[in-house]
Coordinates of C-alpha atoms in Angstrom, one line a residue:
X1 CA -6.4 3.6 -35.3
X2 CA -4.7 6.5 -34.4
X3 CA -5.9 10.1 -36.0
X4 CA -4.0 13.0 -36.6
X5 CA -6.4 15.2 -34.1
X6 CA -6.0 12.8 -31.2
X7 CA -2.3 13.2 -31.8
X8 CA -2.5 16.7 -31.8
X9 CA -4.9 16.7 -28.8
X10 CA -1.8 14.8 -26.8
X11 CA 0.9 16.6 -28.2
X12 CA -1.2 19.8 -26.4
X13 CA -1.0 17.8 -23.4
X14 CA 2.3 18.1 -23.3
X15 CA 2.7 21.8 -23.9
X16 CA 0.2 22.2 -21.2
X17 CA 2.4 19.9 -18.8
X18 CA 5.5 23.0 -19.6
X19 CA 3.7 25.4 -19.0
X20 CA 2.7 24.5 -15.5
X21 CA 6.0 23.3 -14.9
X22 CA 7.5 26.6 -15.7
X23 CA 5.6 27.8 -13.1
X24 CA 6.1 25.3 -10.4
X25 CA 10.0 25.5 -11.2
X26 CA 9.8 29.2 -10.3
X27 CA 8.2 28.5 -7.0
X28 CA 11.5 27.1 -5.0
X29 CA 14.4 28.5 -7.1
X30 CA 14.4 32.0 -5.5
X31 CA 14.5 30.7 -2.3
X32 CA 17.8 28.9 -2.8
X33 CA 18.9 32.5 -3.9
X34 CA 17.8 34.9 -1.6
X35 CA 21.1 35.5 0.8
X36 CA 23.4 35.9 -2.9
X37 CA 20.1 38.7 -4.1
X38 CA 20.4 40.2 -0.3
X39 CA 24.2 40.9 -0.7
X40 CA 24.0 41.6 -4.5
X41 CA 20.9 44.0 -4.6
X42 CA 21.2 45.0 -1.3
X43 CA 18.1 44.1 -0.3
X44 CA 16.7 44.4 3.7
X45 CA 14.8 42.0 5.3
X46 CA 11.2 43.6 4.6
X47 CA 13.3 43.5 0.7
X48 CA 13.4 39.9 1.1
X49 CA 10.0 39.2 2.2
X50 CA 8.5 41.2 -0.6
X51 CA 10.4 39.0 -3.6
X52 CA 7.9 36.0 -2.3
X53 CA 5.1 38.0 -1.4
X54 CA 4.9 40.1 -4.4
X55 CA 4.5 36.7 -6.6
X56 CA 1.4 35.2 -4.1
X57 CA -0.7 38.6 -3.9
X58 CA -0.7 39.3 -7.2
X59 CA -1.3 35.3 -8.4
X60 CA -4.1 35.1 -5.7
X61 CA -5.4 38.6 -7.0
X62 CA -5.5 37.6 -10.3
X63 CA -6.8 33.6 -10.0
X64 CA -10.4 34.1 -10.6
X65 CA -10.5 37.2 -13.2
X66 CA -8.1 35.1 -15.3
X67 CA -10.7 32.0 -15.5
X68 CA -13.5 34.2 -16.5
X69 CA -11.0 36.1 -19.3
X70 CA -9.9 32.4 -20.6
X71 CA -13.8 31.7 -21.0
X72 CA -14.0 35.1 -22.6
X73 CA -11.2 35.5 -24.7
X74 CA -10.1 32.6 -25.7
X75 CA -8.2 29.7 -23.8
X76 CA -5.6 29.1 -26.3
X77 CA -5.0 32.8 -26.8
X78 CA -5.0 33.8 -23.2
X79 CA -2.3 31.0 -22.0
X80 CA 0.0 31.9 -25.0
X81 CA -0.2 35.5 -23.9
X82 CA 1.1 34.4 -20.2
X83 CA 3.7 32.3 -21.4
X84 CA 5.1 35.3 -23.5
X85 CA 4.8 37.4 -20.5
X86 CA 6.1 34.7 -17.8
X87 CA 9.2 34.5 -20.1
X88 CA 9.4 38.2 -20.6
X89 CA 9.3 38.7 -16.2
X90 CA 11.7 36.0 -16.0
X91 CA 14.5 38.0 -18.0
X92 CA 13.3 41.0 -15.9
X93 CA 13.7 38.9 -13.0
X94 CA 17.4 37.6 -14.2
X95 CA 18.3 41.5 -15.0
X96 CA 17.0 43.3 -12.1
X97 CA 19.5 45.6 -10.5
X98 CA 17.6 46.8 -7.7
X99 CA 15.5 45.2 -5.1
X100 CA 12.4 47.1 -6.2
X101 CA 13.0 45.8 -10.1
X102 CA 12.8 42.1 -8.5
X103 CA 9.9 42.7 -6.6
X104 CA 8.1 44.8 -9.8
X105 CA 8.9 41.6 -12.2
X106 CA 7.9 39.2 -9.8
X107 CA 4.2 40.6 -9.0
X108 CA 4.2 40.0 -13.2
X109 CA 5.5 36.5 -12.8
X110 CA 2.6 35.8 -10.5
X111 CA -0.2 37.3 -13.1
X112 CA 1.1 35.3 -15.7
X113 CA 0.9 32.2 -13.5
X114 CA -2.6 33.6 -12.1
X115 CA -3.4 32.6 -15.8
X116 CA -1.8 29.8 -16.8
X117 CA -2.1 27.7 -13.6
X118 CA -6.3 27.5 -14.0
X119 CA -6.3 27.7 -17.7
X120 CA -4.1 24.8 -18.3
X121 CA -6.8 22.8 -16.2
X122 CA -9.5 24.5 -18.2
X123 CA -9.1 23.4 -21.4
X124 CA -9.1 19.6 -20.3
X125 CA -12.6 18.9 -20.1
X126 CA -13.2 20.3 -23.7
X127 CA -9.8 18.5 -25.3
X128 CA -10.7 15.0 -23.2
X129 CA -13.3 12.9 -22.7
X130 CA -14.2 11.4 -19.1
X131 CA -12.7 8.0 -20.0
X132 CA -9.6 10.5 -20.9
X133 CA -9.2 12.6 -18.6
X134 CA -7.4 10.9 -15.7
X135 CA -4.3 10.7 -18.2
X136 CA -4.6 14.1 -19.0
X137 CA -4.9 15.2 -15.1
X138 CA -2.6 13.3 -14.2
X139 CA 0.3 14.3 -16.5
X140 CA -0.7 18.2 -16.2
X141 CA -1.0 17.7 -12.2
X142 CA 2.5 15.4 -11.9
X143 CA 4.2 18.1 -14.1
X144 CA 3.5 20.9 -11.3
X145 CA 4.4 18.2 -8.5
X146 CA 7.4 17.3 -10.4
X147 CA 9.2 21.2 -10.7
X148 CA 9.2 20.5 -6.9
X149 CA 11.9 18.9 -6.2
X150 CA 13.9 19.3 -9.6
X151 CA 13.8 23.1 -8.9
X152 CA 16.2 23.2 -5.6
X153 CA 18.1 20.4 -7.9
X154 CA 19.0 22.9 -10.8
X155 CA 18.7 26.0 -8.8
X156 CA 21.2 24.2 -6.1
X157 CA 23.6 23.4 -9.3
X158 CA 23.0 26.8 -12.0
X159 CA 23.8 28.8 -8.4
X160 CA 27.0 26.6 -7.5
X161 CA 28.3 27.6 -11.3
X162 CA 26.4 30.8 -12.0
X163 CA 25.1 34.4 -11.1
X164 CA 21.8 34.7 -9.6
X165 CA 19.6 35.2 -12.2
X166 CA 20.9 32.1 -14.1
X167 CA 18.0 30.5 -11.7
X168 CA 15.1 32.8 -13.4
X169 CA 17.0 32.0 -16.8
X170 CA 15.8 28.5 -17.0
X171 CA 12.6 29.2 -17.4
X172 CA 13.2 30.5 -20.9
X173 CA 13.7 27.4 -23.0
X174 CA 10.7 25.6 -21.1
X175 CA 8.8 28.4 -22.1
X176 CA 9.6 29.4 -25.7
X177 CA 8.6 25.3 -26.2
X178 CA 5.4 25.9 -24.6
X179 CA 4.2 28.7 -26.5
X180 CA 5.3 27.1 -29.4
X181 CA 3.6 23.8 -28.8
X182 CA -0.1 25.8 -27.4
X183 CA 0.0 27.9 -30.9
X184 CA 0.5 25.4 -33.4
X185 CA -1.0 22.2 -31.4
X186 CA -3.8 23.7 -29.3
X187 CA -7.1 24.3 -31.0
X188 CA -9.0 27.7 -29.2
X189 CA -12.1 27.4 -27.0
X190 CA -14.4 29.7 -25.3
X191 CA -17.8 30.4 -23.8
X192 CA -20.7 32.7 -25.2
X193 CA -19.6 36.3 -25.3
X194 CA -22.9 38.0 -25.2
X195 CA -22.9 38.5 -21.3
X196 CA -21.2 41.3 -19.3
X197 CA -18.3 40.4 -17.4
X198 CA -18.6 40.9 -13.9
X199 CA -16.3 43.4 -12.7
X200 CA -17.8 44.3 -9.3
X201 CA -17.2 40.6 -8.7
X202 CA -13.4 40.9 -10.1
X203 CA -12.7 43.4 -7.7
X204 CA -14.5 42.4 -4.5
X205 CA -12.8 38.8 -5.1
X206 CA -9.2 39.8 -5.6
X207 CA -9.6 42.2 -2.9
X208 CA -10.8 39.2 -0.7
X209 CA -8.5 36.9 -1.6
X210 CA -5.2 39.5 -2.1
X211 CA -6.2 40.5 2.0
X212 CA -7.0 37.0 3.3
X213 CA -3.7 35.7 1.7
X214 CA -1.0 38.6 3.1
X215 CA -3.3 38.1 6.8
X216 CA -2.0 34.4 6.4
X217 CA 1.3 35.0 5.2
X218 CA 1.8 37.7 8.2
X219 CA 0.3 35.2 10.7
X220 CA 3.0 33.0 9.7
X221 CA 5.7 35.1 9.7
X222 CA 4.5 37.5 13.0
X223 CA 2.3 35.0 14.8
X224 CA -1.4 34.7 14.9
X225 CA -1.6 37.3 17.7
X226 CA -0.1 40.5 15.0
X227 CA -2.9 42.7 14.5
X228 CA -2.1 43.2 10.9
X229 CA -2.3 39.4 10.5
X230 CA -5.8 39.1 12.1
X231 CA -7.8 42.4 10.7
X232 CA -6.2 41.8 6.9
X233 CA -7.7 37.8 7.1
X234 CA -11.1 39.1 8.9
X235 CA -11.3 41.7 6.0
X236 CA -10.5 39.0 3.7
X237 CA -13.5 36.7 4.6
X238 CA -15.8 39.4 5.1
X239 CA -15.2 40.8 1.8
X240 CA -15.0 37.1 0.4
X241 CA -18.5 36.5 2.1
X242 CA -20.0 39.6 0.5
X243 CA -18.2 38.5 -2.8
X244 CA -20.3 35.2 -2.3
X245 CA -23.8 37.4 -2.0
X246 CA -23.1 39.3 -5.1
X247 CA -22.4 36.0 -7.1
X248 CA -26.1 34.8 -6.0
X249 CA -27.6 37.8 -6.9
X250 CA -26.3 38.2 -10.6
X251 CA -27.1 34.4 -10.9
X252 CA -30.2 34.7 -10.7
X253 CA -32.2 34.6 -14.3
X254 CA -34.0 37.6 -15.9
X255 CA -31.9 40.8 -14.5
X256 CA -31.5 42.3 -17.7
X257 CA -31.7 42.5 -21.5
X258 CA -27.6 41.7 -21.3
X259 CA -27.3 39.6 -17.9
X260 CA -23.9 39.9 -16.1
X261 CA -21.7 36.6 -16.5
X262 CA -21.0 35.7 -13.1
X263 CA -17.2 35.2 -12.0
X264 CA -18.1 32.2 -10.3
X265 CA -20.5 29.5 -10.6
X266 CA -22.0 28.7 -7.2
X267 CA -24.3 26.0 -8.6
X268 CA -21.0 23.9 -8.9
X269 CA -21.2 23.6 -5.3
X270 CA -24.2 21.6 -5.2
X271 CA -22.2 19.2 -6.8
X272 CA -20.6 16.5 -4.2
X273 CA -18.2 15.7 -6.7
X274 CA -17.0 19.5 -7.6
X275 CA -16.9 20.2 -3.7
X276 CA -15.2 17.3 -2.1
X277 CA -12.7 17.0 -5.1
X278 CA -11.9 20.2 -4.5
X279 CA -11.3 20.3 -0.9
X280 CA -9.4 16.8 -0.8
X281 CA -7.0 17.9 -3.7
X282 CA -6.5 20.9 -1.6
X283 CA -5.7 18.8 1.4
X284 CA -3.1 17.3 -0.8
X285 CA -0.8 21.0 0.0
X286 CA -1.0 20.2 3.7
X287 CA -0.2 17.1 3.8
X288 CA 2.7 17.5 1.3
X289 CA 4.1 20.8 3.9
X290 CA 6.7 18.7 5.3
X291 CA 8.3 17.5 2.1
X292 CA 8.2 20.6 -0.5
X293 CA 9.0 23.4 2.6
X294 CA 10.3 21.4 6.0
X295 CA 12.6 18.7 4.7
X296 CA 15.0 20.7 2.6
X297 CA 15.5 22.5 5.4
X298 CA 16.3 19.1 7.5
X299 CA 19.1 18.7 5.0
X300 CA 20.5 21.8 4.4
X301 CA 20.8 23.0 8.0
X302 CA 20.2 19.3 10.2
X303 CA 22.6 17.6 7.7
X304 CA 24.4 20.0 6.5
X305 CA 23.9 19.5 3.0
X306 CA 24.9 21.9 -0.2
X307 CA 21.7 22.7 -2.2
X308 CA 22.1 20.5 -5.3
X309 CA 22.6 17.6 -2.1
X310 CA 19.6 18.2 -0.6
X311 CA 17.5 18.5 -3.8
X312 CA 18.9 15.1 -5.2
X313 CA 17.6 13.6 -1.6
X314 CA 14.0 14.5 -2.8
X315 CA 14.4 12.7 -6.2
X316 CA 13.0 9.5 -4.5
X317 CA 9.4 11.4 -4.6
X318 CA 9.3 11.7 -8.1
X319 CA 9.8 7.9 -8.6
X320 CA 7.3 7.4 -6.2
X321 CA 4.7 10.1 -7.8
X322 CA 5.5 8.5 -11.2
X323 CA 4.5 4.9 -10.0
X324 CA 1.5 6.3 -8.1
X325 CA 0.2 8.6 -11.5
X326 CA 0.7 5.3 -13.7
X327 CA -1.2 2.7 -11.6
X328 CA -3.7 5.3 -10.3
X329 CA -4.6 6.7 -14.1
X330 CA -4.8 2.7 -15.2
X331 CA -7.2 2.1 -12.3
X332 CA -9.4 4.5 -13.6
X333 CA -9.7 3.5 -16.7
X334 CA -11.8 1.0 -18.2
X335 CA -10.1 -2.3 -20.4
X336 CA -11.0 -4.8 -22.0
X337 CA -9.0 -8.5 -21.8
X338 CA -10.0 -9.5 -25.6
X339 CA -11.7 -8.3 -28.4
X340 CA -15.4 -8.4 -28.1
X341 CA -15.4 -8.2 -24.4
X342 CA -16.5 -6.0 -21.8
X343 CA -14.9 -3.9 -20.6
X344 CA -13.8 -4.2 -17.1
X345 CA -15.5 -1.9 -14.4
X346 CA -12.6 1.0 -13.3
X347 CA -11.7 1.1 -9.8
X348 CA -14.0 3.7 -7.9
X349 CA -12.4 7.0 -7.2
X350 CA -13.7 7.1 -3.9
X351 CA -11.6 3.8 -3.4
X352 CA -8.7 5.6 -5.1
X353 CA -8.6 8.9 -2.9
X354 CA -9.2 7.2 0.2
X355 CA -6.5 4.5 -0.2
X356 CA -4.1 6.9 -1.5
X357 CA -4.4 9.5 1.4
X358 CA -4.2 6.3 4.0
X359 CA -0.7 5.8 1.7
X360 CA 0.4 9.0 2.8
X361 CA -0.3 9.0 6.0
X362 CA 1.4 5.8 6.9
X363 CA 4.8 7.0 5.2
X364 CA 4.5 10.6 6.7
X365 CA 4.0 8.9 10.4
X366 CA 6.9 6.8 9.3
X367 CA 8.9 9.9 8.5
X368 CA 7.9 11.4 11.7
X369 CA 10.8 9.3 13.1
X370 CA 13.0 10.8 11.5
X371 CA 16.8 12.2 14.2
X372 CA 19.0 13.9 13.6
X373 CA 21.5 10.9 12.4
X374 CA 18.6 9.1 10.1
X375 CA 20.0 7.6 6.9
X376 CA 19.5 8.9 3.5
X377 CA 17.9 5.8 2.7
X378 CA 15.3 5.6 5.5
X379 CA 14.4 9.6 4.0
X380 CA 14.1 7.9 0.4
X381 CA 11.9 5.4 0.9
X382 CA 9.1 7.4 3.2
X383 CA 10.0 9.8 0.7
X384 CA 8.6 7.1 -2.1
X385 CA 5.7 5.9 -0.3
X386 CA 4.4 9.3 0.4
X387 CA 4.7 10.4 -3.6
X388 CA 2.8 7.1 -4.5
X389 CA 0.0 7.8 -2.3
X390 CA -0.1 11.5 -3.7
X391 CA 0.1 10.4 -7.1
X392 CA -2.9 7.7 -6.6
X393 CA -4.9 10.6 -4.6
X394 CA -4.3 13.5 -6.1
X395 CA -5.2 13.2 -9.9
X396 CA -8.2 11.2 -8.5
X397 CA -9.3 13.9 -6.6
X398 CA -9.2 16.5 -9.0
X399 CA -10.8 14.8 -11.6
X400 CA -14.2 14.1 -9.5
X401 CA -14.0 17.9 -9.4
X402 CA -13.1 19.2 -12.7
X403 CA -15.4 16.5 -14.2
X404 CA -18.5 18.8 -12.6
X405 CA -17.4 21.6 -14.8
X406 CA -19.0 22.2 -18.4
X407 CA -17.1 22.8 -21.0
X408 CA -18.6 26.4 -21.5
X409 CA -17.5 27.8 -18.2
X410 CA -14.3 25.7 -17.6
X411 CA -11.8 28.3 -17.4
X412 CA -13.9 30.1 -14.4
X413 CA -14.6 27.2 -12.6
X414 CA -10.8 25.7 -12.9
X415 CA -9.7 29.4 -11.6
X416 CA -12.2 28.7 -8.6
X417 CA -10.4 25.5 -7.8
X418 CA -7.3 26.6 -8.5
X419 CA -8.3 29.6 -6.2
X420 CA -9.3 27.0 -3.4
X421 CA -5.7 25.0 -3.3
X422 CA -3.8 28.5 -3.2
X423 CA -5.6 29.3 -0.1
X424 CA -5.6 26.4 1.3
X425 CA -1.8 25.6 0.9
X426 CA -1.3 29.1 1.9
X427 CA -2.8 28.5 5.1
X428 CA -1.3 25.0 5.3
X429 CA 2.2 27.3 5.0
X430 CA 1.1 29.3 8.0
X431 CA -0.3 26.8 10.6
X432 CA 2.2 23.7 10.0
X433 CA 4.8 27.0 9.8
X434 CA 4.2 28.0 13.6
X435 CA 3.6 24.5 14.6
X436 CA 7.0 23.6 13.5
X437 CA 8.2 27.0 14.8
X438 CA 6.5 26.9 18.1
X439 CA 8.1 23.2 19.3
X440 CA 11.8 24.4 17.5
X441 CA 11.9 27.2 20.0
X442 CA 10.5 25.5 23.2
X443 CA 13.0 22.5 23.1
X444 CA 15.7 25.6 22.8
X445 CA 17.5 26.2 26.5
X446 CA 20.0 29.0 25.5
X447 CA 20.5 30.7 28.6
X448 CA 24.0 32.6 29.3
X449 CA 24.0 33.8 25.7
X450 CA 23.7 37.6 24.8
X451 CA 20.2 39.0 23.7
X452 CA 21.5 39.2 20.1
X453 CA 22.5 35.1 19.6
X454 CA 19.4 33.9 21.1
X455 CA 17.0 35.9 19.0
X456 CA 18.7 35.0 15.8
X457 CA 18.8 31.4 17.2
X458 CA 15.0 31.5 17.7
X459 CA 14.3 33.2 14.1
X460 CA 15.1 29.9 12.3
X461 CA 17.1 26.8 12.4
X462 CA 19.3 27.9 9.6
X463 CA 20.0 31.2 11.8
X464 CA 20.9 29.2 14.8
X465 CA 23.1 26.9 12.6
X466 CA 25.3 30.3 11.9
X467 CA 25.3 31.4 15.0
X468 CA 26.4 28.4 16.5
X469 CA 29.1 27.7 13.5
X470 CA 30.3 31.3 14.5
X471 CA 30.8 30.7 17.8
X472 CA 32.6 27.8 17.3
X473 CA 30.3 25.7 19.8
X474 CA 29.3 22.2 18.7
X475 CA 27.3 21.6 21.8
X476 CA 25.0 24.5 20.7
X477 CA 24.9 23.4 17.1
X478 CA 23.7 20.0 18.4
X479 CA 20.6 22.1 20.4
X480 CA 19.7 23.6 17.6
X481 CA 19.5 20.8 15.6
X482 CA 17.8 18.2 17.8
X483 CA 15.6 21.3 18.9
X484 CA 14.6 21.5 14.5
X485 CA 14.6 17.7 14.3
X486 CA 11.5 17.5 16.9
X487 CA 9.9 20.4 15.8
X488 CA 9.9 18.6 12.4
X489 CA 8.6 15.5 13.9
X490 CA 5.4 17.1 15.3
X491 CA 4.8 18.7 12.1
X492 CA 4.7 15.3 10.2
X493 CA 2.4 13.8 12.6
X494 CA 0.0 16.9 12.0
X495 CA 0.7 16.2 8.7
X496 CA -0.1 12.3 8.9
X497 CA -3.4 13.2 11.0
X498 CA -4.2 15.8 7.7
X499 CA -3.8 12.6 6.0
X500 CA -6.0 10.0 7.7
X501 CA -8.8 12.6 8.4
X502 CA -8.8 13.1 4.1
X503 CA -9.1 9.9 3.5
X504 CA -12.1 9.4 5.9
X505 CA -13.6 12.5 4.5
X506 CA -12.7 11.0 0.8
X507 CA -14.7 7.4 2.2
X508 CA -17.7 9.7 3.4
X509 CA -18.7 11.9 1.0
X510 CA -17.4 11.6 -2.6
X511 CA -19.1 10.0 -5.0
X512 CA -18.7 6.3 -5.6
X513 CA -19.0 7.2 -9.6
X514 CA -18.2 10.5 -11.4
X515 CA -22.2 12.0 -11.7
X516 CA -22.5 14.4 -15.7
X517 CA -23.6 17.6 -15.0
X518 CA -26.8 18.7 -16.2
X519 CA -26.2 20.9 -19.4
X520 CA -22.6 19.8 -20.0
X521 CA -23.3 18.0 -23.2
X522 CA -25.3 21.1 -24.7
X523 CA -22.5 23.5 -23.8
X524 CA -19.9 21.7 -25.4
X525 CA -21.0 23.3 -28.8
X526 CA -20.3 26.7 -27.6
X527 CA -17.0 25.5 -25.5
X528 CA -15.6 24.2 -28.6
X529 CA -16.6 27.0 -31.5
X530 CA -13.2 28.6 -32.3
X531 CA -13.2 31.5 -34.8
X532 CA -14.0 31.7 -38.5
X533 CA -11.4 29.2 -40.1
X534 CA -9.8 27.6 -36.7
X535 CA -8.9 24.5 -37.4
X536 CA -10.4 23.3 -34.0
X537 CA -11.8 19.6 -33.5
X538 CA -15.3 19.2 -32.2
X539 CA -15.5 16.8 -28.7
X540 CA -17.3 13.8 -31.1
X541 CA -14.2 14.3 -33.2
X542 CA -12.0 14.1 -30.0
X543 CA -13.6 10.9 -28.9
X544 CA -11.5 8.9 -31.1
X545 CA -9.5 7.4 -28.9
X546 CA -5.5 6.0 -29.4

C-alpha cells in the first residue's frame, strides 16, 4: 500500500530532477548565443571566454564548501536558497547590458549550481533505501543528461524567435517549480553541528581546484605548452596535495575539546565501491565528449545545420538514455514472480557497468565512421546505442559510490564526487579538445592564402566555414570540412578506447555486490533529525515501499 510519505518522498524526487536540470540546461544555451552577446554587448574575445569561464571557476571553487554547508545547515534549506539565487542570476543574466554584468551574474549562476549539483545527490541516501536508490539515481542523473541535448533544441528555437536573454529566461519556470516542490515536499536533513567547520580546508581546496580547472581550461584553449596553463595546473595539484595532508591531520581523533569537521572524508576512499564508482561515473564525461561538445559542431558547421536542426539530431540519445535508465534501474532491483516467493537475485552492478561501457564503446567506434555525407539516420542510431549504454552504466556506477556514503555526511561526500566528475570532464574537454584540434589542422593544406584566412581557418572549423563561405570557394569549404570530419573521427576512437578501458576497469575492481559502510545505520538518526516541529520522516518510516 501506498503512504502518503513515500508519495511525498517521490514527489521530492522529482523536484530534485528540476533542479539539476535547470542547471544542465544552462550549460549549452549560452554557447548557441555567444556571436548575437558579442555584437549586442560588445564583447571581445577575452569577453567571450570569460561568460564560460566565470560559471566553471566559481562552481569548481565552490563544490566542496557547499557539501559541507548542506551537512551543516540544512539540505533542504540550502538547495532552496540556490534555486532562489540561480533564478535571481538567470534574470541578471537575461538583463545584463554590459559584458562585465554577464560575466558578474554568471560566476553567481555557478555558486548556485556549486550547491545544488552535490546537494541534490546528497539527500538521496537519507530519502531512499538501497533497494531504492537506483530509481532515485537514475531519474536525478538522466535529468542532468537530458538538459543536454534539449538545451541547443530550445536555445536553437527561443534564439531563432527571440532576444538573447530569452535563452537564460527559461530557466525561470523550471525553477520557481523546483523551489516550490523542495519546500513543501522535501523533509530537512543534516549532520551534527557541534564540530567546527573547516575553513583552512575551504580555502586550500577551492584554491586547488579554482587553479587546476583555469590550467586545464587554458591548456585547451592555448595548448599544453602555455606557461600559464602549466604553472596554474602544477599549483593546482600541489595545493590539492597539501589540501589532502590537512584533511588527514584534522581526521585524526582527540585534537581538541571542539574537533574540526573535516571537508572531506578520506576514509571513503578505502571503500572500493566509493572509489571506483566514482572514477567510472567520471569516465562517463569522456566518453560522452564527442556527443555533448564535438557533434553539434559536425552539424552546424559539417552539415550546415540551423541550431534548433542540429539539436533535434541529438534527440535519438534521449530515447536511448531513457531505454538504458529503465532496463538498467529494473536490473538492479530485486522482484518477486508471485506472492510468497523469493525474490529474484538483481543483476550485479559490476555486470551492469561493464556491459554498459562495452555498449558505448561499440556505438562510439561505429560513429567514428562517420564523412562528411553520413545520413541522419546512421547519426541516430549510434546516437541511441551510445545513450543506452550510458544510461545502463552510469546510474550503476554512481550508485556503488554514493551507496559508501552515510547518511550523516552525505552532502560532503556527494560534493567530493561531484568535485571529481567536474575535473575530470574538464580535463576530458581539454585533451579530446586538442586531439580533435591537432588532426583538424594537420589534414589543412592552405597554402597561397593570406596570413589572416589561414589563421582564422586553423582557430576552428566554424571559422574556416566563414572564411571559406566569404571567399566564395567551395573547394576550400570542402577542406575544411573533410579536414573537421577526420579530426572528429580520431576523437571518437579515443573516445571508444575511454570506453573499453572503463569497462575493464569496471570488471576489475568494483564490487560484485554493494558492501554497508560501517556506521551508516547509526548515523542515520542524526542525518534525519530536522528541527523542532519538521514534519520529517525517519529512514524506517521511508522503507515503506510503493
Amino acid at each position: 500500500m501506498t503512504t502518503t510519505t513515500d508519495s511525498r518522498r517521490w514527489w521530492a524526487l522529482a523536484a530534485l530532477g528540476l533542479s539539476v536540470l535547470v542547471v544542465a540546461l544552462d550549460l549549452f544555451v549560452l554557447t548557441l548565443a555567444l556571436p548575437t552577446v558579442s555584437a549586442d554587448l560588445h564583447a571581445s574575445s577575452g569577453d567571450l571566454q570569460w561568460f564560460i569561464d566565470a560559471y566553471s571557476l566559481v562552481l569548481a571553487a565552490a563544490l566542496l564548501p557547499a557539501g559541507l554547508l548542506g551537512d551543516r545547515i540544512g539540505r533542504k534549506r540550502l538547495l532552496a536558497v540556490a534555486l532562489a539565487l540561480f533564478g535571481l542570476a538567470s534574470l541578471a543574466c537575461a538583463y545584463a547590458t554590459s559584458a562585465g554584468e554577464l560575466i558578474a551574474a554568471r560566476a553567481v549562476l555557478g555558486l548556485a549550481a556549486a550547491v545544488i549539483l552535490p546537494l541534490s545527490l546528497a539527500v538521496l541516501p537519507v530519502l531512499f533505501t538501497p533497494a531504492e536508490r537506483p530509481r532515485a539515481i537514475a531519474a536525478v542523473g538522466g535529468a542532468t543528461f537530458l538538459g543536454y541535448p534539449i538545451g541547443p533544441i530550445l536555445g536553437g528555437w527561443l534564439l531563432d524567435h527571440f532576444w538573447w536573454g530569452s535563452v537564460f529566461l527559461i530557466n525561470i519556470p523550471v525553477v520557481v517549480i523546483a523551489i516550490v516542490a523542495v519546500t513543501l515536499l522535501m523533509p530537512e536533513s543534516h549532520a551534527e553541528r557541534r564540530q567546527r567547520i573547516d575553513l583552512t580546508g575551504i580555502v586550500v581546496s577551492s584554491a586547488g581546484l579554482t587553479s587546476l580547472t583555469y590550467g586545464l581550461i587554458k591548456a585547451g584553449d592555448s595548448g599544453w605548452t602555455d606557461r600559464v596553463a602549466i604553472i596554474t595546473m602544477v599549483a593546482g595539484v600541489v595545493a590539492l596535495a597539501a589540501f589532502a595532508v590537512w584533511e588527514r591531520l584534522v581526521s585524526r581523533p582527540g585534537r581538541a575539546p571542539r574537533p574540526i569537521l573535516p571537508l572531506v572524508d578520506l576514509k571513503l576512499f578505502g571503500s572500493a565501491g566509493f572509489t571506483w564508482g566514482t572514477i567510472l561515473s567520471t569516465l562517463v564525461s569522456f566518453a560522452l565528449f564527442g556527443l555533448v561538445f564535438a557533434m553539434p559542431q559536425y552539424f552546424l558547421d559539417v552539415r550546415g545545420l540551423d541550431s534548433l536542426g542540429a539539436g533535434l539530431r541529438m534527440l535519438p540519445m534521449i530515447g536511448g538514455l531513457a531505454l538504458g535508465l529503465f532496463g538498467g534501474q529494473r536490473l538492479q532491483t530485486p522482484r518477486r514472480r508471485h506472492a510468497g516467493a523469493a525474490a529474484d537475485s538483481p543483476v550485479s552492478p559490476k555486470l551492469l557497468v561493464t556491459v554498459g561501457f562495452a555498449i558505448m564503446a561499440a556505438a562510439l567506434a561505429v560513429g567514428a565512421g562517420t564523412t562528411v555525407g553520413s545520413s541522419t539516420a546512421f547519426a541516430a542510431i549510434w546516437f541511441a546505442v551510445t545513450g543506452f549504454g550510458l544510461g545502463v552504466a552510469m546510474p550503476t556506477a554512481l550508485n556503488a559510490a554514493i551507496g559508501a556514503l552515510s547518511p550523516a555526511r552525505s552532502g560532503s561526500g556527494s560534493a567530493l564526487i561531484t568535485a571529481m566528475r567536474q575535473v575530470g570532464g574538464t580535463i576530458g574537454v581539454a585533451v579530446l579538445g586538442t586531439i580533435l584540434a591537432t588532426v583538424y589542422r594537420s589534414h589543412l593544406h592552405l597554402t597561397g592564402l593570406p596570413a589572416a584566412a589561414t589563421g582564422a581557418i586553423r582557430k576552428s572549423v566554424a571559422a574556416g566555414v566563414a572564411t571559406a563561405q566569404a571567399a566564395g570557394s567551395h573547394q576550400l569549404l570542402d577542406a575544411v570540412r573533410v579536414a573537421y570530419v577526420h579530426g572528429l573521427d580520431v576523437m571518437l576512437w579515443v573516445c571508444s578506447g575511454i570506453a573499453i578501458v572503463s569497462a575493464l576497469l569496471a570488471l576489475a575492481f568494483l564490487p560484485g555486490r554493494p558492501v554497508p559502510q560501517a556506521g551508516q545505520a547509526a548515523a542515520a538518526d542524526d542525518a534525519t533529525r530536522a528541527p523542532s516541529g519538521a514534519a520529517t520522516p525517519s529512514l524506517d518510516q521511508s522503507r515503506m515501499i510503493t
